[in-house]
Coordinates of C-alpha atoms in Angstrom, one line a residue:
X28 CA 11.5 -12.4 13.5
X29 CA 14.7 -14.0 12.3
X30 CA 18.3 -14.4 13.3
X31 CA 19.9 -12.1 15.8
X32 CA 23.2 -10.3 15.3
X33 CA 22.5 -8.8 11.8
X34 CA 22.2 -5.2 10.9
X35 CA 18.7 -3.7 10.9
X36 CA 17.3 -0.4 9.6
X37 CA 14.3 1.7 10.3
X38 CA 12.8 4.9 8.8
X39 CA 10.0 7.4 9.6
X40 CA 8.2 8.9 6.6
X41 CA 5.6 11.6 6.7
X42 CA 2.3 11.3 4.8
X43 CA 3.8 13.0 1.8
X44 CA 6.3 10.1 1.5
X45 CA 9.3 12.1 2.6
X46 CA 11.9 10.5 4.8
X47 CA 12.0 12.3 8.1
X48 CA 14.7 10.2 9.7
X49 CA 16.4 6.9 8.9
X50 CA 18.7 4.8 11.2
X51 CA 20.7 1.6 10.9
X52 CA 22.0 -0.4 13.9
X53 CA 23.4 -3.8 14.8
X54 CA 20.9 -4.9 17.4
X55 CA 19.8 -8.2 18.8
X56 CA 16.0 -7.4 18.7
X57 CA 13.4 -5.7 16.6
X58 CA 12.6 -3.7 19.7
X59 CA 16.1 -2.2 19.7
X60 CA 15.9 -0.8 16.2
X61 CA 12.3 0.5 16.9
X62 CA 13.5 2.3 20.0
X63 CA 16.4 3.9 18.0
X64 CA 14.1 5.3 15.3
X65 CA 11.5 6.5 17.7
X66 CA 14.2 8.4 19.6
X67 CA 15.6 9.9 16.4
X68 CA 12.1 11.0 15.4
X69 CA 11.3 12.9 18.6
X70 CA 13.4 16.0 17.8
X71 CA 11.4 16.3 14.5
X72 CA 8.1 16.6 16.5
X73 CA 7.0 13.0 15.9
X74 CA 6.3 11.2 19.2
X75 CA 5.0 7.6 19.2
X76 CA 1.5 8.9 19.7
X77 CA 1.6 10.6 16.3
X78 CA 2.5 7.4 14.3
X79 CA -0.4 5.7 12.7
X80 CA 1.3 2.9 10.7
X81 CA 4.1 0.5 11.6
X82 CA 5.5 -1.6 8.7
X83 CA 7.9 -4.5 9.1
X84 CA 10.0 -6.2 6.5
X85 CA 11.4 -9.4 7.9
X86 CA 13.7 -12.1 6.5
X87 CA 12.9 -15.3 8.4
X88 CA 10.9 -16.9 5.6
X89 CA 13.6 -16.1 3.0
X90 CA 15.8 -18.7 4.8
X91 CA 13.0 -21.2 4.5
X92 CA 13.0 -20.8 0.8
X93 CA 16.8 -20.8 0.5
X94 CA 17.6 -23.9 2.4
X95 CA 15.6 -27.2 2.0
X96 CA 16.3 -28.3 5.6
X97 CA 15.7 -24.9 7.2
X98 CA 12.2 -25.9 8.4
X99 CA 13.9 -28.4 10.8
X100 CA 14.8 -25.4 12.9
X101 CA 11.1 -24.9 13.7
X102 CA 10.5 -28.1 15.8
X103 CA 6.9 -28.4 16.9
X104 CA 6.0 -25.1 15.4
X105 CA 4.8 -26.0 12.0
X106 CA 1.0 -26.7 12.1
X107 CA -0.2 -30.2 11.5
X108 CA -2.1 -30.1 8.3
X109 CA -4.9 -32.2 6.6
X110 CA -4.8 -31.9 2.8
X111 CA -8.0 -32.3 0.7
X112 CA -7.9 -32.5 -3.1
X113 CA -11.2 -32.2 -5.0
X114 CA -10.8 -34.1 -8.2
X115 CA -10.8 -37.9 -7.8
X116 CA -9.7 -38.5 -11.4
X117 CA -6.4 -36.6 -10.9
X118 CA -4.4 -39.2 -8.9
X119 CA -1.8 -39.9 -11.6
X120 CA 0.2 -37.3 -9.5
X121 CA -1.3 -37.8 -6.0
X122 CA -1.2 -35.1 -3.3
X123 CA 2.2 -34.6 -1.8
X124 CA 4.0 -36.8 -4.3
X125 CA 6.7 -34.2 -5.0
X126 CA 7.4 -33.4 -1.3
X127 CA 10.6 -34.5 0.5
X128 CA 9.5 -37.5 2.6
X129 CA 10.7 -36.0 5.9
X130 CA 8.9 -32.8 5.3
X131 CA 5.7 -34.6 4.3
X132 CA 5.8 -36.8 7.4
X133 CA 6.4 -33.8 9.6
X134 CA 3.6 -31.6 8.2
X135 CA 0.8 -33.7 6.8
X136 CA -1.3 -35.7 9.2
X137 CA -3.9 -36.9 6.7
X138 CA -4.8 -36.5 3.1
X139 CA -7.6 -37.5 0.8
X140 CA -8.7 -37.2 -2.8
X141 CA -12.4 -36.8 -3.3
X142 CA -14.8 -36.2 -6.2
X143 CA -15.2 -32.5 -7.1
X144 CA -13.7 -29.6 -8.9
X145 CA -14.6 -27.6 -12.0
X146 CA -14.3 -27.6 -15.8
X147 CA -13.0 -24.7 -17.8
X148 CA -16.6 -23.7 -18.6
X149 CA -17.5 -23.6 -14.9
X150 CA -19.5 -26.8 -14.8
X151 CA -18.7 -29.6 -12.4
X152 CA -15.6 -31.7 -13.2
X153 CA -17.2 -34.3 -10.9
X154 CA -20.1 -33.9 -8.4
X155 CA -18.7 -32.9 -5.0
X156 CA -18.5 -35.9 -2.6
X157 CA -20.2 -34.4 0.4
X158 CA -20.4 -37.7 2.3
X159 CA -16.8 -38.4 1.8
X160 CA -15.9 -34.8 2.9
X161 CA -18.0 -35.2 6.1
X162 CA -16.3 -38.6 6.9
X163 CA -12.9 -37.1 6.4
X164 CA -13.8 -34.1 8.6
X165 CA -14.9 -36.4 11.4
X166 CA -11.6 -38.4 11.1
X167 CA -9.3 -35.4 11.4
X168 CA -11.3 -33.3 13.9
X169 CA -9.2 -32.5 16.9
X170 CA -6.0 -33.8 15.3
X171 CA -4.9 -31.0 13.0
X172 CA -4.2 -27.3 13.3
X173 CA -5.1 -26.4 9.7
X174 CA -6.8 -27.8 6.6
X175 CA -5.7 -27.1 3.0
X176 CA -8.4 -27.6 0.3
X177 CA -7.5 -27.7 -3.4
X178 CA -10.0 -28.1 -6.2
X179 CA -9.5 -28.8 -9.9
X180 CA -9.8 -25.5 -11.8
X181 CA -10.9 -23.6 -8.7
X182 CA -9.5 -20.5 -10.5
X183 CA -12.6 -20.8 -12.7
X184 CA -15.0 -21.2 -9.9
X185 CA -14.2 -21.9 -6.2
X186 CA -17.7 -23.2 -5.3
X187 CA -16.6 -26.7 -4.4
X188 CA -13.7 -25.5 -2.3
X189 CA -16.1 -23.2 -0.5
X190 CA -18.7 -26.0 0.0
X191 CA -16.0 -28.3 1.3
X192 CA -14.8 -25.6 3.7
X193 CA -18.3 -25.3 5.1
X194 CA -18.4 -29.0 5.8
X195 CA -15.0 -28.9 7.6
X196 CA -15.9 -25.8 9.6
X197 CA -19.3 -27.3 10.7
X198 CA -17.5 -30.4 12.0
X199 CA -14.3 -28.8 13.4
X200 CA -15.7 -25.5 14.6
X201 CA -13.1 -22.8 15.1
X202 CA -10.3 -25.1 16.2
X203 CA -8.2 -24.7 13.1
X204 CA -7.5 -22.6 10.0
X205 CA -9.0 -23.6 6.7
X206 CA -7.1 -22.5 3.6
X207 CA -8.5 -22.6 0.0
X208 CA -6.2 -22.8 -3.0
X209 CA -8.2 -20.3 -5.2
X210 CA -7.1 -17.6 -2.8
X211 CA -3.4 -18.2 -3.5
X212 CA -3.5 -18.1 -7.3
X213 CA -1.6 -20.2 -9.8
X214 CA -3.0 -22.4 -12.5
X215 CA -1.2 -25.7 -12.0
X216 CA -3.1 -28.0 -9.7
X217 CA -0.1 -29.6 -8.0
X218 CA 1.9 -26.4 -7.5
X219 CA -1.2 -24.6 -6.2
X220 CA -1.9 -27.5 -3.9
X221 CA 1.6 -27.5 -2.6
X222 CA 1.6 -23.7 -1.9
X223 CA -1.8 -24.0 0.0
X224 CA -0.5 -26.9 2.2
X225 CA 2.7 -25.0 3.0
X226 CA 0.7 -21.8 3.8
X227 CA -1.4 -23.9 6.2
X228 CA 1.7 -25.4 7.9
X229 CA 3.2 -21.9 8.4
X230 CA 0.1 -20.3 9.9
X231 CA 1.1 -21.4 13.4
X232 CA 4.7 -20.1 13.6
X233 CA 3.9 -17.0 11.7
X234 CA 1.0 -16.2 14.0
X235 CA 3.3 -16.7 16.9
X236 CA 5.9 -14.3 15.5
X237 CA 3.2 -11.8 14.5
X238 CA 1.9 -11.7 18.1
X239 CA 5.5 -10.9 19.3
X240 CA 5.8 -8.1 16.8
X241 CA 2.4 -6.7 18.0
X242 CA 3.6 -6.8 21.6
X243 CA 6.8 -5.0 20.7
X244 CA 4.7 -2.2 19.0
X245 CA 2.2 -1.9 21.9
X246 CA 5.0 -1.8 24.6
X247 CA 6.4 1.3 22.9
X248 CA 3.2 3.3 23.0
X249 CA 2.2 2.6 19.4
X250 CA -1.0 0.8 20.3
X251 CA -3.1 3.1 18.0
X252 CA -0.9 2.3 15.0
X253 CA -1.9 -0.5 12.7
X254 CA 0.9 -3.0 11.9
X255 CA 1.6 -4.1 8.3
X256 CA 4.1 -6.7 7.0
X257 CA 6.0 -6.3 3.7
X258 CA 5.3 -8.9 0.9
X259 CA 7.4 -10.4 -1.8
X260 CA 6.1 -8.1 -4.5
X261 CA 7.0 -4.9 -2.8
X262 CA 3.5 -4.3 -1.3
X263 CA 2.3 -4.6 2.3
X264 CA -0.6 -6.3 4.1
X265 CA -2.1 -6.1 7.6
X266 CA -0.7 -8.4 10.2
X267 CA -3.9 -10.6 10.2
X268 CA -3.8 -10.9 6.5
X269 CA -0.1 -11.8 6.4
X270 CA -0.7 -14.6 9.0
X271 CA -3.0 -16.4 6.6
X272 CA -0.7 -15.8 3.6
X273 CA 2.7 -16.5 5.1
X274 CA 4.4 -17.4 1.8
X275 CA 3.7 -13.9 0.5
X276 CA 6.4 -12.8 2.9
X277 CA 9.1 -14.6 1.0
X278 CA 11.8 -12.2 -0.2
X279 CA 10.0 -9.2 1.4
X280 CA 13.2 -7.4 2.4
X281 CA 14.6 -7.8 -1.1
X282 CA 11.4 -6.4 -2.6
X283 CA 11.2 -3.4 -0.3
X284 CA 14.9 -2.7 -0.8
X285 CA 14.2 -2.4 -4.5
X286 CA 11.1 -0.2 -3.9
X287 CA 13.1 1.9 -1.4
X288 CA 15.8 2.4 -4.1
X289 CA 13.1 3.8 -6.4
X290 CA 11.8 6.1 -3.7
X291 CA 15.2 7.4 -2.6
X292 CA 16.6 7.9 -6.1
X293 CA 13.4 9.0 -8.0
X294 CA 14.2 6.4 -10.7
X295 CA 11.4 4.2 -12.0
X296 CA 13.5 1.9 -14.2
X297 CA 17.0 0.9 -13.0
X298 CA 19.1 -2.0 -11.7
X299 CA 19.4 -2.3 -7.9
X300 CA 22.5 -3.8 -6.3
X301 CA 21.7 -5.3 -2.9
X302 CA 24.7 -5.1 -0.5
X303 CA 25.7 -7.2 2.5
X304 CA 27.0 -5.8 5.8
X305 CA 30.6 -6.8 4.7
X306 CA 30.5 -4.4 1.8
X307 CA 29.9 -6.9 -1.0
X308 CA 27.1 -6.9 -3.5
X309 CA 25.2 -10.1 -3.0
X310 CA 22.7 -9.8 -5.9
X311 CA 21.2 -7.5 -8.6
X312 CA 17.5 -7.0 -9.3
X313 CA 15.8 -5.1 -12.0
X314 CA 13.6 -2.2 -11.1
X315 CA 10.7 -1.9 -13.5
X316 CA 8.1 0.8 -13.2
X317 CA 9.1 1.3 -9.5
X318 CA 8.6 -2.3 -8.7
X319 CA 11.0 -5.3 -8.5
X320 CA 11.1 -7.7 -11.4
X321 CA 9.5 -11.0 -10.3
X322 CA 10.3 -14.6 -11.1
X323 CA 8.2 -16.5 -13.6
X324 CA 7.8 -20.3 -13.1
X325 CA 8.7 -22.6 -10.3
X326 CA 9.9 -21.5 -6.8
X327 CA 11.0 -24.2 -4.4
X328 CA 10.1 -23.7 -0.8
X329 CA 11.6 -26.2 1.7
X330 CA 12.2 -28.5 -1.2
X331 CA 8.6 -28.3 -2.4
X332 CA 7.8 -27.0 -5.9
X333 CA 5.3 -24.1 -6.0
X334 CA 4.2 -21.5 -8.5
X335 CA 5.0 -18.6 -6.2
X336 CA 6.7 -15.5 -7.6
X337 CA 9.5 -13.8 -5.7
X338 CA 11.9 -11.0 -6.6
X339 CA 14.1 -12.1 -9.6
X340 CA 17.5 -11.7 -7.9
X341 CA 20.6 -12.4 -9.9
X342 CA 23.4 -13.5 -7.5
X343 CA 26.9 -12.3 -7.9
X344 CA 29.2 -15.1 -9.2
X345 CA 32.1 -13.9 -11.3
X346 CA 31.5 -10.1 -11.1
X347 CA 29.0 -7.4 -10.6
X348 CA 29.1 -6.6 -14.3
X349 CA 28.1 -10.2 -15.2
X350 CA 25.1 -10.0 -12.8
X351 CA 24.2 -6.6 -14.3
X352 CA 24.0 -8.2 -17.8
X353 CA 21.9 -11.1 -16.6
X354 CA 19.5 -8.9 -14.6
X355 CA 18.4 -7.0 -17.7
X356 CA 15.4 -8.1 -19.7
X357 CA 16.2 -5.8 -22.6
X358 CA 19.3 -4.3 -24.3
X359 CA 20.5 -0.9 -23.1
X360 CA 22.3 0.6 -20.1
X361 CA 20.5 1.5 -16.9
X362 CA 21.5 3.3 -13.7
X363 CA 22.8 1.0 -10.9
X364 CA 21.4 1.9 -7.5
X365 CA 23.3 0.6 -4.5
X366 CA 21.4 0.0 -1.3
X367 CA 21.6 -2.1 1.8
X368 CA 23.8 -2.3 4.9
X369 CA 27.1 -2.5 3.0
X370 CA 26.5 0.4 0.6
X371 CA 29.1 2.8 2.1
X372 CA 31.7 0.1 2.3
X373 CA 31.2 -1.0 -1.3
X374 CA 31.2 2.5 -2.7
X375 CA 34.4 3.2 -0.8
X376 CA 36.0 0.2 -2.4
X377 CA 35.3 1.5 -5.9
X378 CA 37.6 3.7 -7.7
X379 CA 36.5 7.4 -7.2
X380 CA 36.2 7.8 -11.0
X381 CA 33.5 5.1 -11.1
X382 CA 31.1 6.4 -8.5
X383 CA 28.7 8.8 -10.1
X384 CA 29.7 7.6 -13.6
X385 CA 29.3 4.0 -14.7
X386 CA 30.2 0.4 -14.6
X387 CA 29.9 -1.7 -17.8
X388 CA 26.2 -2.1 -18.6
X389 CA 25.2 1.0 -16.6
X390 CA 24.8 4.7 -17.3
X391 CA 26.0 5.5 -13.8
X392 CA 26.5 4.1 -10.3
X393 CA 24.6 5.8 -7.6
X394 CA 24.2 5.4 -3.9
X395 CA 21.1 7.5 -2.8
X396 CA 20.8 9.2 0.5
X397 CA 19.7 6.8 3.3
X398 CA 20.6 3.8 1.0
X399 CA 21.4 1.7 4.1
X400 CA 17.7 2.0 5.2
X401 CA 16.2 1.4 1.7
X402 CA 14.3 -1.8 2.8
X403 CA 12.6 0.2 5.6
X404 CA 11.9 3.1 3.3
X405 CA 10.4 0.8 0.7
X406 CA 8.1 -0.8 3.3
X407 CA 6.9 2.6 4.6
X408 CA 6.2 3.8 1.0
X409 CA 4.6 0.5 -0.2
X410 CA 0.9 0.3 -1.3
X411 CA -1.6 -2.3 -0.2
X412 CA -2.5 -4.4 -3.2
X413 CA -4.9 -7.3 -3.8
X414 CA -5.2 -9.6 -6.8
X415 CA -7.9 -11.7 -8.4
X416 CA -7.6 -14.1 -11.2
X417 CA -10.0 -16.2 -13.2
X418 CA -9.8 -18.6 -16.2
X419 CA -12.5 -17.4 -18.7
X420 CA -13.7 -18.8 -22.0
X421 CA -13.9 -15.7 -24.4
X422 CA -17.1 -17.0 -25.9
X423 CA -18.9 -17.0 -22.6
X424 CA -22.2 -15.1 -22.8
X425 CA -21.3 -13.7 -19.3
X426 CA -17.9 -12.4 -20.3
X427 CA -18.5 -8.8 -19.3
X428 CA -20.2 -9.8 -16.1
X429 CA -17.2 -12.0 -15.3
X430 CA -14.8 -9.2 -16.0
X431 CA -16.7 -6.9 -13.6
X432 CA -16.8 -9.6 -10.9
X433 CA -13.0 -10.2 -11.2
X434 CA -12.4 -6.4 -10.8
X435 CA -14.6 -6.3 -7.8
X436 CA -12.8 -9.3 -6.3
X437 CA -9.5 -7.6 -6.7
X438 CA -10.8 -4.5 -4.9
X439 CA -12.2 -6.7 -2.1
X440 CA -8.8 -8.5 -1.9
X441 CA -7.0 -5.2 -1.5
X442 CA -9.4 -4.0 1.2
X443 CA -9.0 -7.3 3.1
X444 CA -5.2 -6.8 3.0
X445 CA -5.7 -3.3 4.6
X446 CA -6.1 -0.8 1.8
X447 CA -8.1 2.3 2.4
X448 CA -11.6 1.5 1.0
X449 CA -12.1 5.1 -0.2
X450 CA -8.9 5.1 -2.2
X451 CA -8.7 1.6 -3.8
X452 CA -8.3 1.7 -7.6
X453 CA -7.3 -0.7 -10.3
X454 CA -3.6 -1.1 -10.7
X455 CA -3.5 -3.2 -13.9
X456 CA -5.5 -5.8 -15.8
X457 CA -4.1 -8.6 -17.9
X458 CA -5.8 -11.2 -20.1
X459 CA -3.3 -13.9 -21.2
X460 CA -4.4 -16.6 -23.7
X461 CA -4.2 -20.2 -22.7
X462 CA -2.7 -22.4 -25.5
X463 CA -3.9 -25.8 -26.7
X464 CA -7.5 -25.5 -25.9
X465 CA -10.5 -26.2 -28.1
X466 CA -12.0 -22.8 -27.6
X467 CA -10.3 -19.4 -26.9
X468 CA -9.7 -19.0 -23.2
X469 CA -7.7 -16.4 -21.2
X470 CA -6.3 -16.1 -17.7
X471 CA -7.7 -12.9 -16.4
X472 CA -5.6 -11.2 -13.7
X473 CA -6.6 -7.9 -12.0
X474 CA -4.7 -6.1 -9.3
X475 CA -6.2 -3.3 -7.3
X476 CA -4.6 -1.2 -4.6
X477 CA -4.3 1.9 -2.6
X478 CA -2.6 3.4 0.5
X479 CA -3.0 1.7 3.8
X480 CA -6.1 2.4 5.8
X481 CA -6.0 4.9 8.6
X482 CA -7.6 4.4 12.0
X483 CA -10.1 6.6 13.8
X484 CA -7.3 8.9 15.0
X485 CA -5.1 9.9 12.1
X486 CA -1.5 10.6 13.0
X487 CA 1.2 12.4 11.1
X488 CA 3.8 9.8 10.2
X489 CA 4.5 6.1 9.7
X490 CA 7.5 4.1 10.8
X491 CA 9.0 1.0 9.0
X492 CA 11.6 -1.5 10.2
X493 CA 13.7 -3.9 8.2
X494 CA 15.0 -6.6 10.5
X495 CA 16.5 -10.0 10.9
X496 CA 16.1 -10.0 14.7
X497 CA 14.1 -11.8 17.3
X498 CA 10.9 -9.9 18.0
X499 CA 11.5 -8.9 21.6

């Protein structure tokens, strides 16, 4: 799904989470590394017919985030998008105002700002302009591949976004994707809107690449296995879910490398050094409670500001020790776990007295077994997680009812992402106060998750691939 010529890794795990086999290869295709791991698994009594999950961690979208002009390499593949903002009184910062002009002209065919949206108490910010919505739908019908709809405070109630989507769907039929901003989280109107439009633009190329991955899997006798893609928070989602949430794939290989380091070492809290194939450490990320530490604040994607969270990587500048200090969020030394394709080369470059002991800021330096395949191991071991968030006034007479609804929405989100319905549970709940409001109000966030669902014929293992290759 990305650039050929880089090293890829794959692993097979049994249903107890044990690594059965791990391989690493320099191969031009995803199919090549998949063939290698399936061949390595056969002597262990695991033929392709016994594998019920295939997880991929791919890096193509990381390049999109890293380089403002990278999207130019996708000519004709980004979907043409129509953008709708529900909140006519919000035009002091109009839709797309912060986009690079060339990106805006390439992606967005039409945009409009209509009356609608919600207040913090759930009442209407403005009445929804149904007639204006219908006129816009007729104008764009047949000219766009996706529509992105963003309403003021849709995190409080999405009813205007849902109603607008109904109007669009009735006019356009099934000819394009409709994405609603409340499904992608975030409080800020502009950043949430930007993320929704970018998601809409990426649905076409990501769907194309997903179809290639599915073909690779089916060609190798894995047609009964469900395919999952790794996400930026170290979780996984079904292929269909990932196609409609493409920005959730940003930094997926970094996230699963950190999760894989936790699985392989048994550590829950540590620092993880991510190595390159040339043997250098490219970045350090904190491992907290077996998950990567995530960024807080702005993330630019193709030069567009969004509120997305990605793994909080600290790049190596002066030295590894400096990055170790910057990656910590609290005083105290932690283990440094080295993973990635250059692990062996980096360890060999260290003085023998350092390996197994410590660098400054660490209690020891460790390279766990199968460290080169950590990203694949992390993808295979990752849970399926869904999230729901809501802005809630604490004096609402329906407070407990709302809390229950948000918990149920998180469970439903996890199941849509591919979690086993019988095993979905709450992962954590957070209520964070919002400042500068006339009445006490919180942002309620709930995450629910569980293991990936199993098809009608349960197998005995799952395979995961971490790749930067074309899906052939």
